[in-house]
PDB file of N, CA, C and O in Angstrom:
ATOM      1  N   MET A 215       0.826  -1.188   0.000  1.00  0.00           N
ATOM      2  CA  MET A 215       0.000   0.000   0.000  1.00  0.00           C
ATOM      3  C   MET A 215       0.871   1.252   0.000  1.00  0.00           C
ATOM      4  O   MET A 215       0.563   2.197  -0.691  1.00  0.00           O
ATOM      5  N   ASN A 216       1.924   1.276   0.748  1.00  0.00           N
ATOM      6  CA  ASN A 216       2.828   2.422   0.773  1.00  0.00           C
ATOM      7  C   ASN A 216       3.482   2.632  -0.587  1.00  0.00           C
ATOM      8  O   ASN A 216       3.728   3.762  -0.980  1.00  0.00           O
ATOM      9  N   ALA A 217       3.756   1.558  -1.305  1.00  0.00           N
ATOM     10  CA  ALA A 217       4.349   1.667  -2.633  1.00  0.00           C
ATOM     11  C   ALA A 217       3.385   2.357  -3.582  1.00  0.00           C
ATOM     12  O   ALA A 217       3.789   3.153  -4.417  1.00  0.00           O
ATOM     13  N   GLU A 218       2.073   2.049  -3.448  1.00  0.00           N
ATOM     14  CA  GLU A 218       1.081   2.685  -4.301  1.00  0.00           C
ATOM     15  C   GLU A 218       1.005   4.185  -4.005  1.00  0.00           C
ATOM     16  O   GLU A 218       0.908   4.998  -4.907  1.00  0.00           O
ATOM     17  N   LEU A 219       1.032   4.552  -2.743  1.00  0.00           N
ATOM     18  CA  LEU A 219       0.975   5.960  -2.370  1.00  0.00           C
ATOM     19  C   LEU A 219       2.193   6.710  -2.882  1.00  0.00           C
ATOM     20  O   LEU A 219       2.075   7.834  -3.355  1.00  0.00           O
ATOM     21  N   SER A 220       3.355   6.109  -2.774  1.00  0.00           N
ATOM     22  CA  SER A 220       4.553   6.793  -3.239  1.00  0.00           C
ATOM     23  C   SER A 220       4.535   6.924  -4.757  1.00  0.00           C
ATOM     24  O   SER A 220       4.996   7.919  -5.301  1.00  0.00           O
ATOM     25  N   CYS A 221       3.973   5.945  -5.442  1.00  0.00           N
ATOM     26  CA  CYS A 221       3.860   6.015  -6.895  1.00  0.00           C
ATOM     27  C   CYS A 221       2.893   7.127  -7.292  1.00  0.00           C
ATOM     28  O   CYS A 221       3.170   7.922  -8.179  1.00  0.00           O
ATOM     29  N   ASP A 222       1.745   7.217  -6.590  1.00  0.00           N
ATOM     30  CA  ASP A 222       0.770   8.262  -6.875  1.00  0.00           C
ATOM     31  C   ASP A 222       1.350   9.644  -6.567  1.00  0.00           C
ATOM     32  O   ASP A 222       1.145  10.582  -7.311  1.00  0.00           O
ATOM     33  N   SER A 223       2.071   9.752  -5.470  1.00  0.00           N
ATOM     34  CA  SER A 223       2.622  11.054  -5.113  1.00  0.00           C
ATOM     35  C   SER A 223       3.718  11.458  -6.089  1.00  0.00           C
ATOM     36  O   SER A 223       3.874  12.629  -6.383  1.00  0.00           O
ATOM     37  N   SER A 224       4.459  10.510  -6.658  1.00  0.00           N
ATOM     38  CA  SER A 224       5.478  10.867  -7.644  1.00  0.00           C
ATOM     39  C   SER A 224       4.824  11.340  -8.941  1.00  0.00           C
ATOM     40  O   SER A 224       5.331  12.228  -9.599  1.00  0.00           O
ATOM     41  N   ASN A 225       3.660  10.749  -9.270  1.00  0.00           N
ATOM     42  CA  ASN A 225       2.935  11.228 -10.453  1.00  0.00           C
ATOM     43  C   ASN A 225       2.422  12.632 -10.232  1.00  0.00           C
ATOM     44  O   ASN A 225       2.412  13.444 -11.136  1.00  0.00           O
ATOM     45  N   MET A 226       1.965  12.950  -9.037  1.00  0.00           N
ATOM     46  CA  MET A 226       1.443  14.270  -8.735  1.00  0.00           C
ATOM     47  C   MET A 226       2.574  15.288  -8.684  1.00  0.00           C
ATOM     48  O   MET A 226       2.358  16.473  -8.890  1.00  0.00           O
ATOM     49  N   ALA A 227       3.787  14.839  -8.432  1.00  0.00           N
ATOM     50  CA  ALA A 227       4.924  15.746  -8.321  1.00  0.00           C
ATOM     51  C   ALA A 227       5.450  16.164  -9.696  1.00  0.00           C
ATOM     52  O   ALA A 227       6.451  16.828  -9.787  1.00  0.00           O
ATOM     53  N   GLY A 228       4.777  15.746 -10.785  1.00  0.00           N
ATOM     54  CA  GLY A 228       5.186  16.207 -12.099  1.00  0.00           C
ATOM     55  C   GLY A 228       5.656  15.099 -13.017  1.00  0.00           C
ATOM     56  O   GLY A 228       5.993  15.356 -14.147  1.00  0.00           O
ATOM     57  N   GLN A 229       5.722  13.894 -12.536  1.00  0.00           N
ATOM     58  CA  GLN A 229       6.152  12.789 -13.385  1.00  0.00           C
ATOM     59  C   GLN A 229       4.918  12.030 -13.852  1.00  0.00           C
ATOM     60  O   GLN A 229       4.233  11.404 -13.056  1.00  0.00           O
ATOM     61  N   GLU A 230       4.647  12.101 -15.160  1.00  0.00           N
ATOM     62  CA  GLU A 230       3.511  11.383 -15.714  1.00  0.00           C
ATOM     63  C   GLU A 230       3.974  10.020 -16.204  1.00  0.00           C
ATOM     64  O   GLU A 230       5.090   9.868 -16.675  1.00  0.00           O
ATOM     65  N   ASP A 231       3.081   9.061 -16.107  1.00  0.00           N
ATOM     66  CA  ASP A 231       3.430   7.779 -16.699  1.00  0.00           C
ATOM     67  C   ASP A 231       3.263   7.898 -18.214  1.00  0.00           C
ATOM     68  O   ASP A 231       2.627   8.829 -18.703  1.00  0.00           O
ATOM     69  N   PRO A 232       3.819   7.000 -18.984  1.00  0.00           N
ATOM     70  CA  PRO A 232       3.784   7.108 -20.452  1.00  0.00           C
ATOM     71  C   PRO A 232       2.371   7.175 -21.033  1.00  0.00           C
ATOM     72  O   PRO A 232       2.141   7.882 -22.008  1.00  0.00           O
ATOM     73  N   VAL A 233       1.417   6.487 -20.437  1.00  0.00           N
ATOM     74  CA  VAL A 233       0.042   6.508 -20.944  1.00  0.00           C
ATOM     75  C   VAL A 233      -0.556   7.903 -20.761  1.00  0.00           C
ATOM     76  O   VAL A 233      -1.165   8.453 -21.685  1.00  0.00           O
ATOM     77  N   GLN A 234      -0.381   8.492 -19.592  1.00  0.00           N
ATOM     78  CA  GLN A 234      -0.905   9.838 -19.362  1.00  0.00           C
ATOM     79  C   GLN A 234      -0.236  10.857 -20.269  1.00  0.00           C
ATOM     80  O   GLN A 234      -0.886  11.753 -20.806  1.00  0.00           O
ATOM     81  N   ARG A 235       1.061  10.707 -20.460  1.00  0.00           N
ATOM     82  CA  ARG A 235       1.791  11.614 -21.346  1.00  0.00           C
ATOM     83  C   ARG A 235       1.253  11.502 -22.768  1.00  0.00           C
ATOM     84  O   ARG A 235       1.043  12.509 -23.444  1.00  0.00           O
ATOM     85  N   GLU A 236       0.986  10.286 -23.206  1.00  0.00           N
ATOM     86  CA  GLU A 236       0.444  10.077 -24.548  1.00  0.00           C
ATOM     87  C   GLU A 236      -0.958  10.669 -24.675  1.00  0.00           C
ATOM     88  O   GLU A 236      -1.293  11.279 -25.692  1.00  0.00           O
ATOM     89  N   ILE A 237      -1.773  10.518 -23.630  1.00  0.00           N
ATOM     90  CA  ILE A 237      -3.124  11.092 -23.638  1.00  0.00           C
ATOM     91  C   ILE A 237      -3.059  12.618 -23.716  1.00  0.00           C
ATOM     92  O   ILE A 237      -3.765  13.241 -24.506  1.00  0.00           O
ATOM     93  N   HIS A 238      -2.170  13.226 -22.917  1.00  0.00           N
ATOM     94  CA  HIS A 238      -2.034  14.688 -22.940  1.00  0.00           C
ATOM     95  C   HIS A 238      -1.533  15.163 -24.305  1.00  0.00           C
ATOM     96  O   HIS A 238      -2.012  16.173 -24.835  1.00  0.00           O
ATOM     97  N   GLN A 239      -0.590  14.418 -24.885  1.00  0.00           N
ATOM     98  CA  GLN A 239      -0.069  14.793 -26.205  1.00  0.00           C
ATOM     99  C   GLN A 239      -1.156  14.656 -27.264  1.00  0.00           C
ATOM    100  O   GLN A 239      -1.283  15.501 -28.149  1.00  0.00           O
ATOM    101  N   ASP A 240      -1.967  13.602 -27.135  1.00  0.00           N
ATOM    102  CA  ASP A 240      -3.068  13.396 -28.075  1.00  0.00           C
ATOM    103  C   ASP A 240      -4.061  14.555 -28.005  1.00  0.00           C
ATOM    104  O   ASP A 240      -4.494  15.080 -29.037  1.00  0.00           O
ATOM    105  N   TRP A 241      -4.404  14.986 -26.789  1.00  0.00           N
ATOM    106  CA  TRP A 241      -5.337  16.117 -26.639  1.00  0.00           C
ATOM    107  C   TRP A 241      -4.724  17.390 -27.184  1.00  0.00           C
ATOM    108  O   TRP A 241      -5.404  18.191 -27.833  1.00  0.00           O
ATOM    109  N   ALA A 242      -3.444  17.593 -26.941  1.00  0.00           N
ATOM    110  CA  ALA A 242      -2.767  18.782 -27.468  1.00  0.00           C
ATOM    111  C   ALA A 242      -2.798  18.761 -28.996  1.00  0.00           C
ATOM    112  O   ALA A 242      -3.070  19.791 -29.632  1.00  0.00           O
ATOM    113  N   ASN A 243      -2.549  17.587 -29.588  1.00  0.00           N
ATOM    114  CA  ASN A 243      -2.598  17.469 -31.045  1.00  0.00           C
ATOM    115  C   ASN A 243      -4.004  17.728 -31.575  1.00  0.00           C
ATOM    116  O   ASN A 243      -4.180  18.393 -32.589  1.00  0.00           O
ATOM    117  N   ARG A 244      -5.007  17.205 -30.885  1.00  0.00           N
ATOM    118  CA  ARG A 244      -6.397  17.412 -31.311  1.00  0.00           C
ATOM    119  C   ARG A 244      -6.773  18.899 -31.245  1.00  0.00           C
ATOM    120  O   ARG A 244      -7.448  19.409 -32.131  1.00  0.00           O
ATOM    121  N   GLU A 245      -6.343  19.570 -30.185  1.00  0.00           N
ATOM    122  CA  GLU A 245      -6.629  21.001 -30.059  1.00  0.00           C
ATOM    123  C   GLU A 245      -5.934  21.791 -31.174  1.00  0.00           C
ATOM    124  O   GLU A 245      -6.517  22.701 -31.761  1.00  0.00           O
ATOM    125  N   TYR A 246      -4.698  21.413 -31.475  1.00  0.00           N
ATOM    126  CA  TYR A 246      -3.949  22.068 -32.547  1.00  0.00           C
ATOM    127  C   TYR A 246      -4.652  21.850 -33.886  1.00  0.00           C
ATOM    128  O   TYR A 246      -4.834  22.789 -34.661  1.00  0.00           O
ATOM    129  N   ILE A 247      -5.071  20.627 -34.147  1.00  0.00           N
ATOM    130  CA  ILE A 247      -5.786  20.312 -35.388  1.00  0.00           C
ATOM    131  C   ILE A 247      -7.089  21.101 -35.462  1.00  0.00           C
ATOM    132  O   ILE A 247      -7.463  21.600 -36.529  1.00  0.00           O
ATOM    133  N   GLU A 248      -7.774  21.233 -34.347  1.00  0.00           N
ATOM    134  CA  GLU A 248      -9.030  22.002 -34.318  1.00  0.00           C
ATOM    135  C   GLU A 248      -8.780  23.468 -34.655  1.00  0.00           C
ATOM    136  O   GLU A 248      -9.546  24.086 -35.406  1.00  0.00           O
ATOM    137  N   VAL A 249      -7.703  24.038 -34.122  1.00  0.00           N
ATOM    138  CA  VAL A 249      -7.359  25.434 -34.414  1.00  0.00           C
ATOM    139  C   VAL A 249      -7.048  25.589 -35.906  1.00  0.00           C
ATOM    140  O   VAL A 249      -7.539  26.528 -36.558  1.00  0.00           O
ATOM    141  N   ILE A 250      -6.258  24.680 -36.445  1.00  0.00           N
ATOM    142  CA  ILE A 250      -5.896  24.739 -37.864  1.00  0.00           C
ATOM    143  C   ILE A 250      -7.146  24.578 -38.727  1.00  0.00           C
ATOM    144  O   ILE A 250      -7.367  25.329 -39.686  1.00  0.00           O
ATOM    145  N   THR A 251      -7.999  23.615 -38.387  1.00  0.00           N
ATOM    146  CA  THR A 251      -9.227  23.379 -39.144  1.00  0.00           C
ATOM    147  C   THR A 251     -10.128  24.605 -39.116  1.00  0.00           C
ATOM    148  O   THR A 251     -10.675  25.018 -40.141  1.00  0.00           O
ATOM    149  N   SER A 252     -10.271  25.183 -37.954  1.00  0.00           N
ATOM    150  CA  SER A 252     -11.094  26.389 -37.810  1.00  0.00           C
ATOM    151  C   SER A 252     -10.527  27.531 -38.647  1.00  0.00           C
ATOM    152  O   SER A 252     -11.276  28.253 -39.313  1.00  0.00           O
ATOM    153  N   SER A 253      -9.229  27.684 -38.634  1.00  0.00           N
ATOM    154  CA  SER A 253      -8.588  28.747 -39.419  1.00  0.00           C
ATOM    155  C   SER A 253      -8.793  28.518 -40.917  1.00  0.00           C
ATOM    156  O   SER A 253      -9.068  29.466 -41.657  1.00  0.00           O
ATOM    157  N   ILE A 254      -8.684  27.281 -41.352  1.00  0.00           N
ATOM    158  CA  ILE A 254      -8.893  26.965 -42.768  1.00  0.00           C
ATOM    159  C   ILE A 254     -10.334  27.264 -43.165  1.00  0.00           C
ATOM    160  O   ILE A 254     -10.597  27.822 -44.238  1.00  0.00           O
ATOM    161  N   LYS A 255     -11.280  26.933 -42.294  1.00  0.00           N
ATOM    162  CA  LYS A 255     -12.688  27.228 -42.586  1.00  0.00           C
ATOM    163  C   LYS A 255     -12.917  28.734 -42.695  1.00  0.00           C
ATOM    164  O   LYS A 255     -13.633  29.202 -43.588  1.00  0.00           O
ATOM    165  N   LYS A 256     -12.304  29.503 -41.795  1.00  0.00           N
ATOM    166  CA  LYS A 256     -12.455  30.962 -41.846  1.00  0.00           C
ATOM    167  C   LYS A 256     -11.873  31.520 -43.145  1.00  0.00           C
ATOM    168  O   LYS A 256     -12.459  32.408 -43.767  1.00  0.00           O
ATOM    169  N   ILE A 257     -10.725  31.009 -43.541  1.00  0.00           N
ATOM    170  CA  ILE A 257     -10.095  31.465 -44.790  1.00  0.00           C
ATOM    171  C   ILE A 257     -10.985  31.108 -45.978  1.00  0.00           C
ATOM    172  O   ILE A 257     -11.191  31.931 -46.876  1.00  0.00           O
ATOM    173  N   ALA A 258     -11.519  29.891 -45.991  1.00  0.00           N
ATOM    174  CA  ALA A 258     -12.403  29.466 -47.089  1.00  0.00           C
ATOM    175  C   ALA A 258     -13.658  30.334 -47.135  1.00  0.00           C
ATOM    176  O   ALA A 258     -14.092  30.756 -48.224  1.00  0.00           O
ATOM    177  N   ASP A 259     -14.233  30.635 -45.979  1.00  0.00           N
ATOM    178  CA  ASP A 259     -15.416  31.503 -45.935  1.00  0.00           C
ATOM    179  C   ASP A 259     -15.092  32.894 -46.474  1.00  0.00           C
ATOM    180  O   ASP A 259     -15.862  33.471 -47.246  1.00  0.00           O
ATOM    181  N   PHE A 260     -13.945  33.431 -46.061  1.00  0.00           N
ATOM    182  CA  PHE A 260     -13.534  34.747 -46.558  1.00  0.00           C
ATOM    183  C   PHE A 260     -13.342  34.723 -48.071  1.00  0.00           C
ATOM    184  O   PHE A 260     -13.816  35.620 -48.778  1.00  0.00           O
ATOM    185  N   LEU A 261     -12.649  33.690 -48.572  1.00  0.00           N
ATOM    186  CA  LEU A 261     -12.395  33.618 -50.011  1.00  0.00           C
ATOM    187  C   LEU A 261     -13.698  33.480 -50.803  1.00  0.00           C
ATOM    188  O   LEU A 261     -13.839  34.089 -51.864  1.00  0.00           O
ATOM    189  N   ASN A 262     -14.640  32.703 -50.297  1.00  0.00           N
ATOM    190  CA  ASN A 262     -15.937  32.573 -50.970  1.00  0.00           C
ATOM    191  C   ASN A 262     -16.682  33.911 -50.983  1.00  0.00           C
ATOM    192  O   ASN A 262     -17.274  34.288 -51.998  1.00  0.00           O
ATOM    193  N   SER A 263     -16.643  34.603 -49.859  1.00  0.00           N
ATOM    194  CA  SER A 263     -17.288  35.914 -49.778  1.00  0.00           C
ATOM    195  C   SER A 263     -16.609  36.902 -50.730  1.00  0.00           C
ATOM    196  O   SER A 263     -17.282  37.666 -51.442  1.00  0.00           O
ATOM    197  N   PHE A 264     -15.298  36.892 -50.754  1.00  0.00           N
ATOM    198  CA  PHE A 264     -14.533  37.771 -51.645  1.00  0.00           C
ATOM    199  C   PHE A 264     -14.853  37.462 -53.101  1.00  0.00           C
ATOM    200  O   PHE A 264     -15.042  38.374 -53.918  1.00  0.00           O
ATOM    201  N   ASP A 265     -14.938  36.187 -53.431  1.00  0.00           N
ATOM    202  CA  ASP A 265     -15.266  35.755 -54.788  1.00  0.00           C
ATOM    203  C   ASP A 265     -16.630  36.301 -55.213  1.00  0.00           C
ATOM    204  O   ASP A 265     -16.776  36.871 -56.298  1.00  0.00           O
ATOM    205  N   MET A 266     -17.622  36.141 -54.337  1.00  0.00           N
ATOM    206  CA  MET A 266     -18.967  36.625 -54.666  1.00  0.00           C
ATOM    207  C   MET A 266     -18.987  38.147 -54.822  1.00  0.00           C
ATOM    208  O   MET A 266     -19.625  38.682 -55.728  1.00  0.00           O
ATOM    209  N   SER A 267     -18.270  38.836 -53.956  1.00  0.00           N
ATOM    210  CA  SER A 267     -18.197  40.293 -54.039  1.00  0.00           C
ATOM    211  C   SER A 267     -17.545  40.726 -55.351  1.00  0.00           C
ATOM    212  O   SER A 267     -18.047  41.622 -56.041  1.00  0.00           O
ATOM    213  N   CYS A 268     -16.448  40.077 -55.704  1.00  0.00           N
ATOM    214  CA  CYS A 268     -15.755  40.421 -56.954  1.00  0.00           C
ATOM    215  C   CYS A 268     -16.625  40.135 -58.164  1.00  0.00           C
ATOM    216  O   CYS A 268     -16.687  40.942 -59.094  1.00  0.00           O
ATOM    217  N   ARG A 269     -17.302  38.995 -58.163  1.00  0.00           N
ATOM    218  CA  ARG A 269     -18.173  38.657 -59.292  1.00  0.00           C
ATOM    219  C   ARG A 269     -19.284  39.692 -59.453  1.00  0.00           C
ATOM    220  O   ARG A 269     -19.617  40.099 -60.567  1.00  0.00           O
ATOM    221  N   SER A 270     -19.854  40.103 -58.337  1.00  0.00           N
ATOM    222  CA  SER A 270     -20.924  41.100 -58.380  1.00  0.00           C
ATOM    223  C   SER A 270     -20.410  42.425 -58.928  1.00  0.00           C
ATOM    224  O   SER A 270     -21.046  43.048 -59.794  1.00  0.00           O
ATOM    225  N   ARG A 271     -19.268  42.857 -58.437  1.00  0.00           N
ATOM    226  CA  ARG A 271     -18.704  44.130 -58.897  1.00  0.00           C
ATOM    227  C   ARG A 271     -18.304  44.062 -60.369  1.00  0.00           C
ATOM    228  O   ARG A 271     -18.494  45.023 -61.128  1.00  0.00           O
ATOM    229  N   LEU A 272     -17.740  42.930 -60.775  1.00  0.00           N
ATOM    230  CA  LEU A 272     -17.360  42.781 -62.176  1.00  0.00           C
ATOM    231  C   LEU A 272     -18.595  42.760 -63.081  1.00  0.00           C
ATOM    232  O   LEU A 272     -18.563  43.306 -64.188  1.00  0.00           O
ATOM    233  N   ALA A 273     -19.676  42.150 -62.625  1.00  0.00           N
ATOM    234  CA  ALA A 273     -20.921  42.148 -63.406  1.00  0.00           C
ATOM    235  C   ALA A 273     -21.442  43.571 -63.571  1.00  0.00           C
ATOM    236  O   ALA A 273     -21.884  43.963 -64.664  1.00  0.00           O
ATOM    237  N   THR A 274     -21.373  44.360 -62.503  1.00  0.00           N
ATOM    238  CA  THR A 274     -21.808  45.760 -62.573  1.00  0.00           C
ATOM    239  C   THR A 274     -20.941  46.545 -63.545  1.00  0.00           C
ATOM    240  O   THR A 274     -21.456  47.306 -64.378  1.00  0.00           O
ATOM    241  N   LEU A 275     -19.633  46.356 -63.462  1.00  0.00           N
ATOM    242  CA  LEU A 275     -18.727  47.039 -64.390  1.00  0.00           C
ATOM    243  C   LEU A 275     -18.991  46.610 -65.830  1.00  0.00           C
ATOM    244  O   LEU A 275     -18.945  47.432 -66.751  1.00  0.00           O
ATOM    245  N   ASN A 276     -19.265  45.333 -66.030  1.00  0.00           N
ATOM    246  CA  ASN A 276     -19.548  44.830 -67.369  1.00  0.00           C
ATOM    247  C   ASN A 276     -20.792  45.508 -67.945  1.00  0.00           C
ATOM    248  O   ASN A 276     -20.815  45.896 -69.120  1.00  0.00           O
ATOM    249  N   GLU A 277     -21.817  45.663 -67.136  1.00  0.00           N
ATOM    250  CA  GLU A 277     -23.035  46.343 -67.587  1.00  0.00           C
ATOM    251  C   GLU A 277     -22.740  47.792 -67.964  1.00  0.00           C
ATOM    252  O   GLU A 277     -23.214  48.286 -68.995  1.00  0.00           O
ATOM    253  N   LYS A 278     -21.950  48.477 -67.132  1.00  0.00           N
ATOM    254  CA  LYS A 278     -21.603  49.874 -67.424  1.00  0.00           C
ATOM    255  C   LYS A 278     -20.781  49.982 -68.707  1.00  0.00           C
ATOM    256  O   LYS A 278     -21.002  50.881 -69.532  1.00  0.00           O
ATOM    257  N   LEU A 279     -19.817  49.053 -68.887  1.00  0.00           N
ATOM    258  CA  LEU A 279     -18.998  49.075 -70.096  1.00  0.00           C
ATOM    259  C   LEU A 279     -19.838  48.802 -71.342  1.00  0.00           C
ATOM    260  O   LEU A 279     -19.652  49.434 -72.388  1.00  0.00           O
ATOM    261  N   THR A 280     -20.757  47.873 -71.229  1.00  0.00           N
ATOM    262  CA  THR A 280     -21.636  47.563 -72.354  1.00  0.00           C
ATOM    263  C   THR A 280     -22.462  48.780 -72.740  1.00  0.00           C
ATOM    264  O   THR A 280     -22.613  49.106 -73.935  1.00  0.00           O
ATOM    265  N   ALA A 281     -22.993  49.478 -71.739  1.00  0.00           N
ATOM    266  CA  ALA A 281     -23.770  50.692 -72.008  1.00  0.00           C
ATOM    267  C   ALA A 281     -22.899  51.754 -72.675  1.00  0.00           C
ATOM    268  O   ALA A 281     -23.332  52.423 -73.636  1.00  0.00           O
ATOM    269  N   LEU A 282     -21.675  51.923 -72.204  1.00  0.00           N
ATOM    270  CA  LEU A 282     -20.766  52.909 -72.812  1.00  0.00           C
ATOM    271  C   LEU A 282     -20.411  52.525 -74.252  1.00  0.00           C
ATOM    272  O   LEU A 282     -20.338  53.388 -75.134  1.00  0.00           O
ATOM    273  N   GLU A 283     -20.173  51.233 -74.471  1.00  0.00           N
ATOM    274  CA  GLU A 283     -19.855  50.776 -75.825  1.00  0.00           C
ATOM    275  C   GLU A 283     -21.019  51.071 -76.774  1.00  0.00           C
ATOM    276  O   GLU A 283     -20.807  51.503 -77.918  1.00  0.00           O
ATOM    277  N   ARG A 284     -22.240  50.867 -76.328  1.00  0.00           N
ATOM    278  CA  ARG A 284     -23.417  51.151 -77.154  1.00  0.00           C
ATOM    279  C   ARG A 284     -23.507  52.649 -77.473  1.00  0.00           C
ATOM    280  O   ARG A 284     -23.814  53.040 -78.608  1.00  0.00           O
ATOM    281  N   ARG A 285     -23.246  53.471 -76.462  1.00  0.00           N
ATOM    282  CA  ARG A 285     -23.288  54.924 -76.695  1.00  0.00           C
ATOM    283  C   ARG A 285     -22.214  55.345 -77.690  1.00  0.00           C
ATOM    284  O   ARG A 285     -22.457  56.187 -78.563  1.00  0.00           O
ATOM    285  N   ILE A 286     -21.016  54.776 -77.558  1.00  0.00           N
ATOM    286  CA  ILE A 286     -19.927  55.116 -78.489  1.00  0.00           C
ATOM    287  C   ILE A 286     -20.300  54.700 -79.904  1.00  0.00           C
ATOM    288  O   ILE A 286     -20.099  55.458 -80.867  1.00  0.00           O
ATOM    289  N   GLU A 287     -20.849  53.509 -80.063  1.00  0.00           N
ATOM    290  CA  GLU A 287     -21.258  53.047 -81.396  1.00  0.00           C
ATOM    291  C   GLU A 287     -22.329  53.969 -81.980  1.00  0.00           C
ATOM    292  O   GLU A 287     -22.298  54.297 -83.172  1.00  0.00           O
ATOM    293  N   TYR A 288     -23.257  54.387 -81.143  1.00  0.00           N
ATOM    294  CA  TYR A 288     -24.321  55.284 -81.601  1.00  0.00           C
ATOM    295  C   TYR A 288     -23.737  56.618 -82.056  1.00  0.00           C
ATOM    296  O   TYR A 288     -24.074  57.135 -83.135  1.00  0.00           O
ATOM    297  N   ILE A 289     -22.835  57.169 -81.242  1.00  0.00           N
ATOM    298  CA  ILE A 289     -22.218  58.461 -81.576  1.00  0.00           C
ATOM    299  C   ILE A 289     -21.370  58.329 -82.837  1.00  0.00           C
ATOM    300  O   ILE A 289     -21.408  59.203 -83.725  1.00  0.00           O
ATOM    301  N   GLU A 290     -20.615  57.241 -82.953  1.00  0.00           N
ATOM    302  CA  GLU A 290     -19.795  57.030 -84.156  1.00  0.00           C
ATOM    303  C   GLU A 290     -20.682  56.943 -85.403  1.00  0.00           C
ATOM    304  O   GLU A 290     -20.341  57.484 -86.464  1.00  0.00           O
ATOM    305  N   ALA A 291     -21.797  56.256 -85.270  1.00  0.00           N
ATOM    306  CA  ALA A 291     -22.708  56.135 -86.410  1.00  0.00           C
ATOM    307  C   ALA A 291     -23.261  57.494 -86.802  1.00  0.00           C
ATOM    308  O   ALA A 291     -23.375  57.808 -88.003  1.00  0.00           O
ATOM    309  N   ARG A 292     -23.602  58.311 -85.852  1.00  0.00           N
ATOM    310  CA  ARG A 292     -24.139  59.653 -86.155  1.00  0.00           C
ATOM    311  C   ARG A 292     -23.065  60.528 -86.795  1.00  0.00           C
ATOM    312  O   ARG A 292     -23.363  61.282 -87.729  1.00  0.00           O
ATOM    313  N   VAL A 293     -21.824  60.424 -86.293  1.00  0.00           N
ATOM    314  CA  VAL A 293     -20.732  61.230 -86.852  1.00  0.00           C
ATOM    315  C   VAL A 293     -20.447  60.779 -88.292  1.00  0.00           C
ATOM    316  O   VAL A 293     -20.226  61.601 -89.182  1.00  0.00           O
ATOM    317  N   THR A 294     -20.469  59.488 -88.517  1.00  0.00           N
ATOM    318  CA  THR A 294     -20.204  58.953 -89.849  1.00  0.00           C
ATOM    319  C   THR A 294     -21.250  59.444 -90.858  1.00  0.00           C
ATOM    320  O   THR A 294     -20.938  59.764 -91.992  1.00  0.00           O
ATOM    321  N   LYS A 295     -22.500  59.520 -90.403  1.00  0.00           N
ATOM    322  CA  LYS A 295     -23.582  59.998 -91.280  1.00  0.00           C
ATOM    323  C   LYS A 295     -23.577  61.515 -91.404  1.00  0.00           C
ATOM    324  O   LYS A 295     -24.329  62.067 -92.174  1.00  0.00           O
ATOM    325  N   GLY A 296     -22.771  62.181 -90.620  1.00  0.00           N
ATOM    326  CA  GLY A 296     -22.680  63.624 -90.702  1.00  0.00           C
ATOM    327  C   GLY A 296     -23.756  64.335 -89.908  1.00  0.00           C
ATOM    328  O   GLY A 296     -23.981  65.529 -90.093  1.00  0.00           O
ATOM    329  N   GLU A 297     -24.399  63.641 -89.004  1.00  0.00           N
ATOM    330  CA  GLU A 297     -25.424  64.274 -88.191  1.00  0.00           C
ATOM    331  C   GLU A 297     -24.779  65.094 -87.085  1.00  0.00           C
ATOM    332  O   GLU A 297     -23.678  64.808 -86.629  1.00  0.00           O
ATOM    333  N   THR A 298     -25.491  66.093 -86.648  1.00  0.00           N
ATOM    334  CA  THR A 298     -24.984  66.870 -85.518  1.00  0.00           C
ATOM    335  C   THR A 298     -25.331  66.142 -84.222  1.00  0.00           C
ATOM    336  O   THR A 298     -26.282  65.384 -84.163  1.00  0.00           O
ATOM    337  N   LEU A 299     -24.530  66.363 -83.206  1.00  0.00           N
ATOM    338  CA  LEU A 299     -24.714  65.666 -81.934  1.00  0.00           C
ATOM    339  C   LEU A 299     -25.656  66.392 -80.995  1.00  0.00           C
ATOM    340  O   LEU A 299     -25.901  65.939 -79.900  1.00  0.00           O
ATOM    341  N   THR A 300     -26.197  67.514 -81.426  1.00  0.00           N
ATOM    342  CA  THR A 300     -27.090  68.264 -80.533  1.00  0.00           C
ATOM    343  C   THR A 300     -28.532  67.907 -80.742  1.00  0.00           C
ATOM    344  O   THR A 300     -28.958  67.264 -81.605  1.00  0.00           O
TER     345      THR A 300
END
């Protein structure tokens, strides 16, 4: 019985047995993996949001450019025919 107490007290004094050390290392690894996984998810969410924002803005710019191209073609056609722009 005294041997068991001395063994328990040595574990409490900072010496872990190999199984406990492995369990603590496993939990540390799991926590690290969780942090990395969470960070990757946040990055993916940001990139998806950025992608949608860029697509929306590019679509708006495309519409504006198309409208400008139509106006230029119209003005060029009027100038070619010799019409006044007023």
